[in-house]
C-alpha cells in the first residue's frame, strides 16, 4: 500500500459497514486519515492499582477486587433502576453504583465471585465510599500471568475520551482508532525538514501515536504542539499562496487626481477626518495606486466612519476614470447606503443632471425589487459609464449588469456574501477590480490572520468626534419583574425629551398573528403556553410586542414595525419616517443591525437579549448614541443569574470595546462557528488549533509560511506539503479561504 493511499482508505474496509456509516453520517469521518485526525478531547486518568483499604477520596483509582454481591433497586416509584455492587479484596469493601440504561451489561457480567478491575473516581455517599459508573474489565482468574498482564495494561493508563455522538460512544471510537493506528506510520509529513528540525518537533507518525495512545502527559504535550503547528502552517501556506497569486494578477492602477471629485468632496465636509480615517485612507490609496488588485479588509467599530473611508476610496477611483460598486447584504441596507452617500455628496452625486456639479458623477441604486423603468435606466448608466458609483444588493451580480470600467468593489459586512458572488462581481471588470471588504464585527488579530488571511487588514478603532457614550444595562425580568416597566418608562422619557427609540425582537411573529387573526382557540393556546413552561416559549415577536406596547406601556406614542418580510417600499417608507422623526418607537428584527443611521435615536430595548450572540448585541447597540445625546441600551432577559447567557449579557453591558467582546464571543462559541459552516458547507480543518489560545503558533506559522511561499510559490521542492494541501484544502475548502 503506498504512503498516501492508506490514509485515503475508506473506513468501511477496516471497520465494517455499520460503524463506518455512523462515523460518516454523524462525525463526518470517511477515511483512515479522517479518523486519525479525530483527536481525543481529553484524557481520563486511571490511578495506579490501590487496595480498597487505602482508597483516597476524590481521586481516580484502579482496583482489582471480587464481586461479593450485586442487586438491583428501584426508586422514583419504580420508574428508576439502580444497580449496587459490593466489592471485596481482602483489605476492605467498596460499593459500585450504576444507574438507568447503564445497569443492564454490568448486571449480567458482575456476578458474585467474579474478579475484575474497576477504574473510577472515589466519592462518598451515605458515609460509604463508592465508585459511580466505573469502567471495568473482567479477569480470567484461571490464568494468573494473563491477569497480571491485563492489570498492568489497564491500571495507570491515560484513557483517551473522543468527541462522540449518541450512536457511537467514545470507547467504540477508541477501538476503531486501534484498528487504524498502524497506518499512522504512512502519514505524509507536511513540514519542510529544516523547519521540523529547527523547531525540534516530534515526527508526525509519532505525534499521531502519542495523541491517541499516550504513555505520559508529556506525550500529549509533544503531540499537541506538533499537530497544532501542522494545522496552523498548512492553513497559512494556503493563504500565503492565495496572497501571492493575487499579487500576480494585473489591475488598473487608480491614482488620486488633483482638483477632482475627491477634493471637491473633502472641501465640503463639515468636519475633519479622524487620525484613524486619514491613516486607513492612505493605506487604501497606496493599494489602489498599484498595478495588482488591492485585497483589503477594513474593520472598524460600529460608527467609526468606515462608510466615509470607503466613499473616499470610491471617489478616487471615479476620479481616475473607473467605476465603483458597493454591495450590501440587504435591500434596506443598500437603500440606506444610497441615501447616506447621496446626502454626504450633495450636488456631487448629481453629475450630468440639472443643478448637479460639473465635477460630479451619478450615484445609482440597483436592487431586485426596483421597477422596470428605474432598473433599465440604472443599467444604462452603468454600461455607458454615466454612473460612477452604484450601490446595490447581489442583484448587481446578475448577468445582465454590465459596467463600463469597474475599478473597485466595496463589500459591506462580508460574512453575508459567498465566495461565488464575489467572484462573479470580480469578473465584470476588464481586469480584476480592487476589493475593499468592510466589517463592523471587530475581529481579534489571530482570527483575522486565519479567516481573512488573504486580505491585508486596516483597523479603525477611534470613534469620530461628537459620538456619545452608550450606557448598557441588563434588565433581569425573572429576578426583578418591575425593572421591565421601568425600562418602558425610560423609553417614554427619551421620547418626551425629543428623541426616538428602537425595540428589537428575535422573531417577526406573523405565524402567531395569523392564528390570532382567525380568532380561533389556537391563538389563545399559543398565548398560554409560555406561562406553563417559560423555557419552551417561542422567542418574542415584533408584531406581538408592538401591539402590546401600543395598547399598554407606550400608548399614545407613534409605534411602527420593521422586519425582513415587509415589501421593500413599505420598509423604506418606515425607515424614512423614522429618520425624519415622525415615528417615536421602531419595533424591529435585526434588520436594523447594520448601517441604519438615525442620530436622534438614543434608546434601544433588546427583548430576549440572551437569544442573540455577543457580536450581534454589540452591532445592535451601535445604532444608538450616534448623535450628540448619550445612548442607552437595555438588555431584557429571562435568563437566570448564574447562567452562561446572563454572563454573556453582563459582558456586553460592561464594555463598549468591540475587540474585547469579539474575544469573549469566540471563547464562548469556540471558532467552529467562525471558521466552520459559513460557505459551501465547508467544515473547518482545525481540530487541534484554537484560534484564540494559540496566537503565537498562528503568528509564527504565518511567518514561516510567507517565507516558504516566497522561496517556492508552487511548492515544487515540497511535494509532501503539496500533497497535504491538496487533501486538506480540496477545491471547496480552498475557495472557502478565499474570503472577501
XYZ file of C-alpha atoms in Angstrom:
740
model
C 0.000 0.000 0.000
C 1.596 3.336 -0.945
C 2.072 6.137 1.555
C -0.889 8.270 0.612
C -3.455 5.620 -0.147
C -3.517 4.051 3.334
C -4.772 7.429 4.621
C -7.346 7.545 1.813
C -8.603 4.027 2.573
C -12.393 4.113 3.214
C -13.234 3.243 6.833
C -15.784 0.613 5.832
C -12.955 -1.596 4.555
C -11.410 -1.738 8.029
C -14.326 -1.248 10.404
C -17.304 -2.779 8.630
C -20.248 -1.029 7.027
C -22.399 -0.255 10.074
C -19.694 1.533 12.121
C -18.359 3.331 9.046
C -21.882 4.561 8.187
C -22.385 6.061 11.670
C -18.937 7.687 11.527
C -19.677 9.207 8.124
C -23.179 10.434 8.953
C -22.694 11.678 12.497
C -18.986 12.531 12.795
C -18.127 13.350 9.161
C -15.315 10.765 9.216
C -14.890 8.855 5.949
C -11.278 7.696 5.593
C -8.470 6.308 7.741
C -6.872 9.774 7.655
C -10.089 11.402 8.910
C -10.212 9.043 11.881
C -6.524 9.504 12.718
C -7.172 13.262 12.784
C -10.189 12.794 15.080
C -8.231 13.621 18.235
C -9.227 12.878 21.843
C -10.986 15.784 23.527
C -9.437 14.941 26.900
C -7.916 12.016 28.796
C -9.201 10.132 31.834
C -6.511 9.156 34.277
C -6.773 5.685 35.683
C -4.997 5.571 39.002
C -2.276 3.080 39.861
C -3.539 -0.092 41.489
C -4.849 0.661 45.008
C -6.027 -1.596 47.843
C -9.623 -0.988 48.960
C -8.436 -0.144 52.473
C -6.269 2.747 51.154
C -8.676 4.492 48.786
C -8.143 8.271 48.590
C -11.258 10.425 48.241
C -11.917 12.397 45.023
C -9.126 10.702 43.100
C -9.099 8.377 40.114
C -8.216 4.878 41.231
C -7.950 1.402 39.777
C -8.760 -1.586 41.991
C -8.705 -5.344 41.447
C -11.426 -6.978 43.520
C -14.032 -9.714 43.704
C -17.779 -9.169 43.479
C -19.324 -10.036 46.888
C -22.880 -9.241 45.891
C -24.975 -7.348 43.324
C -28.616 -6.238 43.428
C -30.994 -4.015 41.513
C -33.002 -1.454 43.493
C -35.967 0.544 42.202
C -36.560 4.207 43.045
C -38.810 7.096 41.958
C -41.966 4.911 42.259
C -40.441 2.161 40.168
C -39.520 4.481 37.284
C -35.772 4.418 38.027
C -33.335 1.496 38.394
C -30.071 1.368 40.271
C -27.545 -1.490 40.368
C -25.464 -1.700 43.555
C -22.419 -3.972 43.574
C -20.278 -4.652 46.655
C -16.594 -5.489 46.099
C -14.013 -7.021 48.406
C -10.253 -7.530 48.030
C -9.420 -8.894 51.492
C -8.343 -5.431 52.732
C -11.702 -3.696 52.657
C -15.061 -3.302 50.930
C -16.281 -0.830 48.276
C -19.642 -0.114 46.699
C -20.193 0.433 42.961
C -23.335 2.051 41.597
C -24.797 2.088 38.071
C -27.953 3.966 37.004
C -30.534 3.948 34.214
C -29.672 2.192 30.958
C -26.159 1.596 32.286
C -27.320 -1.237 34.578
C -28.003 -3.985 32.020
C -24.472 -5.013 30.993
C -22.867 -4.939 34.492
C -25.914 -6.745 35.925
C -25.241 -9.653 33.525
C -21.448 -9.643 33.995
C -20.717 -8.681 37.614
C -21.930 -11.861 39.271
C -20.856 -12.812 42.825
C -17.442 -14.486 42.747
C -16.283 -12.784 39.513
C -12.958 -10.976 39.642
C -12.379 -7.753 37.681
C -10.513 -4.459 37.530
C -12.510 -1.296 38.164
C -11.488 2.306 37.459
C -13.289 5.473 38.533
C -13.327 8.438 40.879
C -13.863 7.760 44.586
C -16.779 9.602 46.196
C -18.781 9.222 49.414
C -22.496 8.541 49.576
C -24.359 7.853 52.837
C -20.968 7.764 54.589
C -19.817 4.875 52.358
C -17.090 5.075 49.749
C -18.309 4.350 46.256
C -17.453 4.464 42.542
C -20.284 5.634 40.283
C -20.370 4.115 36.773
C -16.782 2.824 36.843
C -15.171 1.341 33.739
C -14.217 -2.273 34.318
C -12.562 -5.262 32.733
C -13.284 -8.861 33.779
C -10.240 -11.003 34.633
C -9.750 -14.677 33.943
C -8.904 -15.998 37.416
C -7.618 -19.299 35.947
C -4.669 -17.664 34.128
C -2.580 -15.717 36.651
C 0.003 -14.441 34.114
C -2.653 -13.128 31.752
C -4.479 -11.476 34.654
C -1.253 -9.733 35.772
C -0.587 -8.522 32.225
C -4.147 -7.235 31.885
C -3.849 -5.371 35.202
C -0.593 -3.713 34.118
C -2.112 -2.633 30.777
C -5.288 -1.313 32.408
C -4.084 0.491 35.540
C -2.315 3.846 35.454
C -3.182 4.470 31.805
C -4.289 7.725 30.227
C -7.599 6.866 28.630
C -8.492 8.965 25.547
C -12.022 10.406 25.541
C -13.104 11.148 21.951
C -15.680 13.593 20.631
C -18.525 11.105 20.240
C -22.181 11.001 19.260
C -25.291 9.278 20.584
C -24.890 6.427 18.099
C -21.196 5.813 18.816
C -19.608 6.333 22.204
C -16.004 7.156 22.981
C -14.772 3.640 23.797
C -16.079 2.284 20.468
C -14.299 5.118 18.663
C -11.142 4.200 20.632
C -11.435 0.582 19.385
C -11.826 1.847 15.810
C -8.722 4.034 16.254
C -6.796 0.946 17.443
C -7.694 -0.720 14.144
C -6.328 2.156 12.006
C -3.411 3.227 14.206
C -0.797 1.173 12.279
C -1.496 3.465 9.280
C -0.073 6.401 11.286
C 3.331 5.212 10.007
C 2.231 6.248 6.499
C 1.461 9.844 7.478
C 2.740 12.329 4.901
C 4.693 14.981 6.787
C 3.817 18.474 5.524
C 6.589 20.354 7.363
C 9.796 21.052 5.464
C 12.609 19.092 7.146
C 14.569 22.231 8.055
C 11.531 23.737 9.802
C 10.750 20.482 11.636
C 14.294 20.035 12.863
C 14.785 23.728 13.604
C 11.784 23.744 15.921
C 12.529 20.327 17.406
C 9.156 18.784 16.511
C 8.231 15.129 17.034
C 7.915 13.273 13.682
C 4.276 13.173 12.537
C 3.736 9.376 12.866
C 4.990 9.576 16.476
C 2.742 12.589 17.167
C -0.311 10.627 15.960
C 0.597 7.616 18.124
C 1.212 9.845 21.137
C -2.017 11.793 20.806
C -4.140 8.640 20.556
C -2.238 6.343 22.947
C -0.103 8.483 25.280
C 2.039 6.779 27.913
C 2.611 10.021 29.828
C 1.256 13.562 29.992
C 4.457 14.744 28.280
C 3.467 12.593 25.265
C 0.204 14.528 24.989
C 2.011 17.890 25.152
C 4.504 16.805 22.470
C 1.801 15.543 20.161
C -0.431 18.597 20.592
C 2.417 21.020 19.936
C 3.265 19.224 16.693
C -0.313 18.769 15.435
C -1.262 22.381 16.182
C 1.708 23.535 14.158
C 0.727 21.380 11.204
C -2.769 22.857 11.152
C -1.617 26.450 11.518
C 1.169 26.040 8.971
C -0.852 24.290 6.254
C -3.631 26.870 6.572
C -1.181 29.776 6.452
C 0.596 28.291 3.422
C -2.759 28.099 1.622
C -3.445 31.748 2.488
C 0.082 32.878 1.600
C -0.211 31.172 -1.807
C -3.520 32.925 -2.394
C -1.987 36.298 -1.483
C 0.950 35.554 -3.774
C -1.364 34.595 -6.650
C -3.290 37.846 -6.170
C -0.093 39.870 -6.482
C 0.461 38.232 -9.879
C -2.917 39.404 -11.247
C -3.000 42.592 -13.333
C -5.178 45.546 -12.293
C -5.537 49.120 -13.441
C -3.778 51.498 -11.047
C -6.236 54.161 -9.830
C -4.267 57.178 -8.632
C -5.780 60.273 -6.970
C -6.314 63.256 -9.276
C -5.833 66.842 -8.102
C -8.933 69.073 -8.080
C -11.201 66.141 -8.817
C -14.293 64.746 -7.199
C -12.430 63.710 -4.028
C -11.026 67.204 -3.405
C -14.439 68.756 -4.031
C -15.997 66.276 -1.584
C -13.345 66.832 1.110
C -13.786 70.609 0.766
C -17.481 70.423 1.632
C -17.113 68.073 4.640
C -18.467 69.812 7.756
C -15.872 68.052 9.975
C -12.273 66.912 9.829
C -11.415 63.242 9.409
C -10.059 61.406 12.442
C -6.417 60.428 12.535
C -7.508 56.806 12.039
C -9.561 57.664 8.949
C -6.599 59.556 7.465
C -4.204 56.678 8.138
C -6.524 53.984 6.743
C -7.373 56.138 3.686
C -3.655 56.428 2.932
C -3.230 52.604 3.130
C -6.136 52.202 0.700
C -4.917 54.928 -1.707
C -1.447 53.327 -1.771
C -3.029 49.963 -2.667
C -5.248 51.495 -5.374
C -2.197 53.069 -6.997
C -0.561 49.669 -7.667
C -0.992 47.514 -10.753
C -2.267 44.448 -8.975
C -5.626 44.234 -7.203
C -5.986 45.551 -3.676
C -7.435 42.989 -1.260
C -8.055 44.821 1.959
C -10.227 44.169 4.989
C -11.420 47.335 6.709
C -12.622 46.559 10.182
C -13.923 49.219 12.439
C -16.138 49.685 15.410
C -19.769 50.453 14.803
C -19.859 54.139 13.898
C -16.106 54.595 13.403
C -16.703 56.062 9.941
C -15.976 53.086 7.657
C -18.522 54.279 5.072
C -16.754 57.638 4.852
C -13.401 55.903 4.217
C -14.992 53.601 1.600
C -16.705 56.530 -0.133
C -13.423 58.458 -0.423
C -11.837 55.359 -2.000
C -14.750 55.136 -4.469
C -14.397 58.836 -5.384
C -10.662 58.342 -6.042
C -11.461 55.529 -8.482
C -14.102 57.676 -10.243
C -11.529 60.499 -10.499
C -9.161 58.002 -12.150
C -11.782 57.152 -14.800
C -13.181 53.982 -13.239
C -16.436 52.940 -11.580
C -17.034 51.702 -8.034
C -19.676 49.262 -6.811
C -20.792 48.818 -3.228
C -22.501 45.549 -2.291
C -24.803 45.478 0.730
C -26.312 42.313 2.216
C -29.951 43.515 2.239
C -32.149 45.916 0.287
C -32.790 48.008 3.407
C -29.050 48.461 3.781
C -28.460 49.187 0.106
C -31.145 51.895 0.230
C -29.676 53.207 3.477
C -26.156 53.439 1.977
C -27.518 55.060 -1.183
C -29.386 57.653 0.851
C -26.476 58.488 3.177
C -23.915 58.626 0.339
C -26.062 60.907 -1.848
C -26.706 63.117 1.203
C -22.984 63.310 2.019
C -22.106 64.117 -1.613
C -24.954 66.564 -2.257
C -24.796 68.066 -5.758
C -21.628 65.978 -6.443
C -23.933 62.931 -6.668
C -25.928 64.528 -9.473
C -23.351 64.547 -12.253
C -24.953 65.192 -15.655
C -28.210 66.252 -14.019
C -29.796 69.691 -13.860
C -28.318 71.535 -10.865
C -25.638 68.875 -10.488
C -21.961 69.701 -10.205
C -19.838 69.592 -13.346
C -17.273 67.672 -11.266
C -19.960 65.282 -10.042
C -20.948 61.771 -11.025
C -24.169 59.791 -10.944
C -24.778 57.566 -7.894
C -27.306 54.872 -8.762
C -29.130 52.238 -6.729
C -29.738 48.752 -8.111
C -31.844 46.229 -6.163
C -34.027 43.274 -7.099
C -37.308 44.976 -6.288
C -36.874 48.126 -8.396
C -39.449 48.957 -11.048
C -38.549 48.075 -14.648
C -38.081 51.666 -15.855
C -35.779 52.678 -12.976
C -33.842 49.428 -13.363
C -33.387 49.921 -17.122
C -32.095 53.452 -16.553
C -29.644 52.289 -13.838
C -28.304 49.520 -16.121
C -27.865 52.036 -18.946
C -25.993 54.463 -16.653
C -23.614 51.662 -15.660
C -22.822 50.397 -19.140
C -22.231 53.913 -20.536
C -20.121 54.951 -17.538
C -22.537 57.809 -16.743
C -22.840 56.392 -13.210
C -19.501 56.395 -11.396
C -20.913 54.753 -8.257
C -23.510 52.002 -7.947
C -24.894 50.697 -4.690
C -26.898 47.506 -4.584
C -27.559 44.027 -3.319
C -26.446 40.818 -5.025
C -28.733 41.955 -7.896
C -25.505 43.681 -9.052
C -24.049 40.286 -9.842
C -26.678 39.190 -12.364
C -25.504 38.549 -15.918
C -27.478 41.492 -17.289
C -25.435 44.005 -15.277
C -22.534 45.334 -17.357
C -20.053 48.011 -16.296
C -18.181 50.498 -18.430
C -14.977 50.090 -16.378
C -15.352 48.551 -12.919
C -12.349 49.597 -10.828
C -13.326 48.972 -7.189
C -15.731 46.689 -5.354
C -16.635 47.530 -1.762
C -18.347 44.685 0.099
C -20.218 45.607 3.268
C -20.476 43.002 6.040
C -18.691 40.371 4.031
C -19.744 37.351 6.059
C -23.124 37.517 4.344
C -21.639 37.099 0.891
C -20.480 33.810 -0.560
C -17.271 33.472 -2.483
C -19.183 32.703 -5.700
C -20.903 36.100 -5.659
C -17.635 37.908 -5.033
C -16.010 36.101 -7.965
C -18.962 36.824 -10.243
C -18.651 40.529 -9.493
C -14.896 40.458 -9.937
C -15.312 39.018 -13.438
C -17.268 42.124 -14.509
C -14.126 44.252 -14.668
C -11.926 44.446 -17.796
C -9.213 43.440 -15.345
C -9.818 42.247 -11.770
C -11.115 45.250 -9.807
C -9.650 46.321 -6.475
C -11.516 44.910 -3.469
C -12.316 46.506 -0.125
C -14.190 44.405 2.416
C -15.829 46.232 5.338
C -16.876 44.585 8.577
C -18.245 46.169 11.722
C -17.583 42.995 13.676
C -14.203 43.588 15.292
C -12.055 40.513 14.786
C -9.148 39.534 17.050
C -5.831 39.617 15.233
C -5.333 35.867 15.050
C -8.823 35.269 13.730
C -8.222 37.903 11.078
C -4.989 36.051 10.236
C -6.850 32.768 9.971
C -10.226 33.651 8.496
C -9.199 36.636 6.387
C -5.573 35.657 5.973
C -5.562 36.508 2.285
C -6.594 40.118 2.951
C -4.417 42.923 4.241
C -6.091 44.425 7.299
C -6.831 48.037 8.229
C -8.398 48.855 11.579
C -10.439 51.934 12.510
C -10.526 51.980 16.281
C -11.258 55.652 17.025
C -14.793 56.957 17.161
C -15.337 60.249 15.300
C -15.715 63.368 17.445
C -19.266 64.010 18.522
C -20.183 60.349 19.096
C -21.717 59.854 22.525
C -21.146 57.163 25.127
C -23.739 54.384 25.430
C -24.831 53.158 28.868
C -25.848 49.474 28.821
C -27.792 47.580 31.493
C -29.203 44.083 31.869
C -32.928 44.007 32.762
C -33.391 40.665 34.567
C -37.133 40.001 34.195
C -37.048 36.762 36.237
C -35.354 38.246 39.322
C -36.806 41.777 39.093
C -40.013 41.914 37.026
C -40.625 45.597 37.905
C -37.418 46.542 36.027
C -39.226 45.989 32.718
C -41.893 48.593 33.437
C -39.077 50.982 34.420
C -37.428 50.236 31.053
C -40.585 51.344 29.201
C -40.724 54.473 31.390
C -37.155 55.275 30.312
C -38.185 54.908 26.640
C -41.091 57.288 27.251
C -38.724 59.791 28.936
C -36.360 59.710 25.924
C -39.289 60.373 23.563
C -40.556 63.211 25.780
C -37.064 64.745 25.513
C -37.465 64.808 21.729
C -35.573 61.561 20.980
C -36.534 58.189 19.489
C -36.092 54.535 20.417
C -35.667 51.054 18.949
C -37.175 47.875 20.385
C -35.560 44.726 18.949
C -37.152 41.237 18.974
C -35.734 37.932 17.687
C -38.817 36.949 15.656
C -41.334 38.558 13.269
C -44.348 36.640 14.559
C -46.785 36.670 11.652
C -47.451 32.946 12.222
C -48.924 33.815 15.624
C -50.679 36.818 14.140
C -52.385 34.630 11.548
C -53.680 32.262 14.194
C -54.984 35.167 16.244
C -56.435 36.860 13.171
C -58.719 33.883 12.760
C -59.849 34.385 16.325
C -59.504 30.667 16.941
C -58.694 28.878 20.184
C -55.301 28.097 18.716
C -54.186 31.639 19.331
C -55.217 31.517 22.954
C -53.388 28.248 23.431
C -50.274 29.833 21.959
C -50.502 32.695 24.390
C -50.999 30.418 27.369
C -48.067 28.143 26.687
C -45.308 30.495 27.863
C -46.687 30.658 31.396
C -46.813 26.874 31.655
C -43.200 26.435 30.526
C -41.146 29.627 30.170
C -38.095 27.716 28.858
C -40.102 26.315 25.949
C -41.791 29.533 24.867
C -41.023 30.838 21.385
C -38.840 33.955 21.138
C -40.696 37.253 21.489
C -42.052 38.617 18.222
C -42.085 42.088 16.673
C -45.788 42.116 15.801
C -46.942 40.949 19.231
C -44.651 43.280 21.203
C -45.562 46.283 19.021
C -49.250 45.543 19.615
C -48.747 45.210 23.393
C -46.741 48.461 23.576
C -49.314 50.443 21.553
C -52.073 49.294 23.905
C -50.061 49.421 27.114
C -46.704 50.838 28.223
C -46.199 53.168 25.227
C -49.842 54.043 24.481
C -50.126 57.434 22.804
C -46.673 57.253 21.156
C -46.197 56.549 17.473
C -45.009 52.891 17.349
C -44.149 51.275 13.959
C -42.711 47.905 12.926
C -39.865 46.948 10.564
C -38.925 43.421 9.527
C -37.478 41.489 6.598
C -40.760 40.187 5.204
C -42.260 43.625 4.544
C -42.462 44.924 0.979
C -39.293 46.938 0.217
C -41.335 50.098 -0.398
C -43.034 49.739 2.997
C -39.676 49.162 4.693
C -38.222 52.200 3.011
C -41.246 54.292 3.963
C -40.975 53.300 7.659
C -37.224 53.980 7.723
C -37.702 57.357 6.034
C -40.360 58.402 8.551
C -38.243 57.139 11.464
C -35.197 59.036 10.160
C -37.369 62.150 9.736
C -38.510 61.900 13.375
C -42.177 61.127 12.562
C -42.003 57.736 14.338
C -41.211 57.635 18.077
C -40.503 53.938 18.536
C -39.426 51.406 15.912
C -40.071 47.751 16.853
C -37.828 45.704 14.583
C -35.969 42.460 13.986
C -32.200 42.544 13.446
C -32.712 44.185 10.015
C -31.535 47.338 11.809
C -28.321 45.598 12.896
C -26.067 47.145 10.303
C -25.811 50.543 8.711
C -29.011 52.164 9.979
C -28.068 55.705 10.938
C -30.578 57.831 12.871
C -28.609 60.190 15.160
C -31.785 61.189 17.036
C -32.413 57.584 18.220
C -30.964 57.392 21.731
C -32.559 54.336 23.377
C -32.700 50.661 22.485
C -34.511 47.863 24.304
C -33.454 44.363 23.170
C -36.081 41.761 24.115
C -34.904 38.153 24.779
C -31.380 39.558 24.554
C -29.918 36.183 25.579
C -31.063 34.769 22.224
C -28.556 36.952 20.342
C -24.800 36.471 20.094
C -22.341 38.856 21.729
C -21.190 40.425 18.439
C -24.777 40.840 17.289
C -25.741 42.637 20.511
C -22.738 44.919 20.064
C -23.788 45.639 16.468
C -27.355 46.408 17.501
C -26.273 48.655 20.349
C -24.178 50.663 17.878
C -27.389 52.008 16.347
C -27.892 54.382 19.322
C -25.652 57.163 20.634
C -24.900 58.248 17.059
C -25.664 61.896 17.761
C -24.701 64.344 20.482
C -27.101 62.895 23.129
C -25.911 59.899 25.192
C -27.231 56.452 24.232
C -28.993 53.871 26.386
C -29.188 50.137 25.679
C -31.335 47.839 27.846
C -30.818 44.076 27.524
C -34.031 42.343 28.629
C -33.622 38.698 29.591
C -35.337 35.899 31.486
C -32.046 34.012 31.880
C -31.121 33.017 35.447
C -28.376 34.934 37.188
C -25.907 32.043 37.195
C -26.470 31.027 33.549
C -23.866 31.428 30.764
C -26.443 33.530 28.877
C -26.522 36.081 31.686
C -22.715 36.087 31.871
C -22.697 36.933 28.152
C -25.124 39.823 28.633
C -23.174 41.167 31.606
C -20.022 41.151 29.454
C -21.793 43.194 26.765
C -23.121 45.642 29.379
C -19.652 46.006 30.916
C -17.669 47.137 27.856
C -18.063 49.069 24.609
C -14.808 47.639 23.246
C -15.805 45.506 20.275
C -12.439 43.731 20.103
C -12.743 42.657 23.730
C -16.313 41.458 23.103
C -15.382 39.549 19.966
C -12.795 37.721 22.017
C -15.365 36.823 24.692
C -17.758 35.751 21.946
C -15.137 33.483 20.422
C -14.185 31.970 23.748
C -17.794 31.031 24.323
C -18.639 29.772 20.848
C -15.158 28.474 20.038
C -14.068 29.011 16.498
C -16.068 26.231 14.850
C -18.689 28.846 14.158
C -16.186 31.360 12.922
C -14.344 29.064 10.552
C -16.974 26.417 10.151
C -20.131 26.151 8.158
C -20.208 29.591 6.599
C -19.733 28.760 2.956
C -20.327 25.710 0.766
C -20.956 23.795 4.000
C -17.185 23.569 4.339
C -16.014 22.017 7.558
C -13.255 23.775 9.403
C -9.968 21.971 9.020
C -8.945 22.951 12.535
C -9.131 20.077 15.021
C -6.384 20.854 17.486
C -5.684 24.535 16.971
C -7.835 27.043 18.815
C -7.659 30.408 17.168
C -7.946 32.275 20.456
C -5.498 30.355 22.608
C -2.797 29.743 20.021
C -1.952 33.258 18.893
C 1.795 32.663 18.999
C 1.577 29.446 16.985
C -0.523 31.149 14.295
C 1.724 34.214 14.095
C 4.885 32.079 13.879
C 3.315 29.713 11.325
C 2.286 32.679 9.187
C 5.851 33.980 9.167
C 7.261 30.584 8.158
C 4.533 30.137 5.516
C 5.281 33.503 3.909
C 8.982 32.615 3.706
C 8.259 29.164 2.219
C 5.872 30.546 -0.445
C 8.189 33.449 -1.332
C 11.021 30.972 -1.956
C 8.903 28.370 -3.786
C 5.425 29.635 -4.822
C 4.436 26.360 -6.493
C 5.951 24.245 -3.669
C 7.859 22.286 -6.324
C 10.515 21.256 -3.811
C 7.997 20.340 -1.127
C 5.874 17.548 -2.632
C 4.702 16.361 0.812
C 3.360 19.804 1.671
C 1.637 19.933 -1.725
C 0.016 16.536 -1.102
C -1.277 17.550 2.340
C -2.582 20.870 0.994
C -4.440 19.067 -1.755
C -6.027 16.658 0.730
C -6.867 19.263 3.343
C -7.907 22.022 1.006
C -9.952 20.318 -1.636
C -11.323 22.881 -4.077
C -14.296 23.822 -1.899
C -12.281 24.366 1.213
C -9.607 26.364 -0.542
C -12.311 28.602 -2.021
C -13.701 28.968 1.462
C -10.411 30.532 2.481
C -10.776 32.977 -0.371
C -12.771 35.335 1.789
C -13.977 38.758 0.951
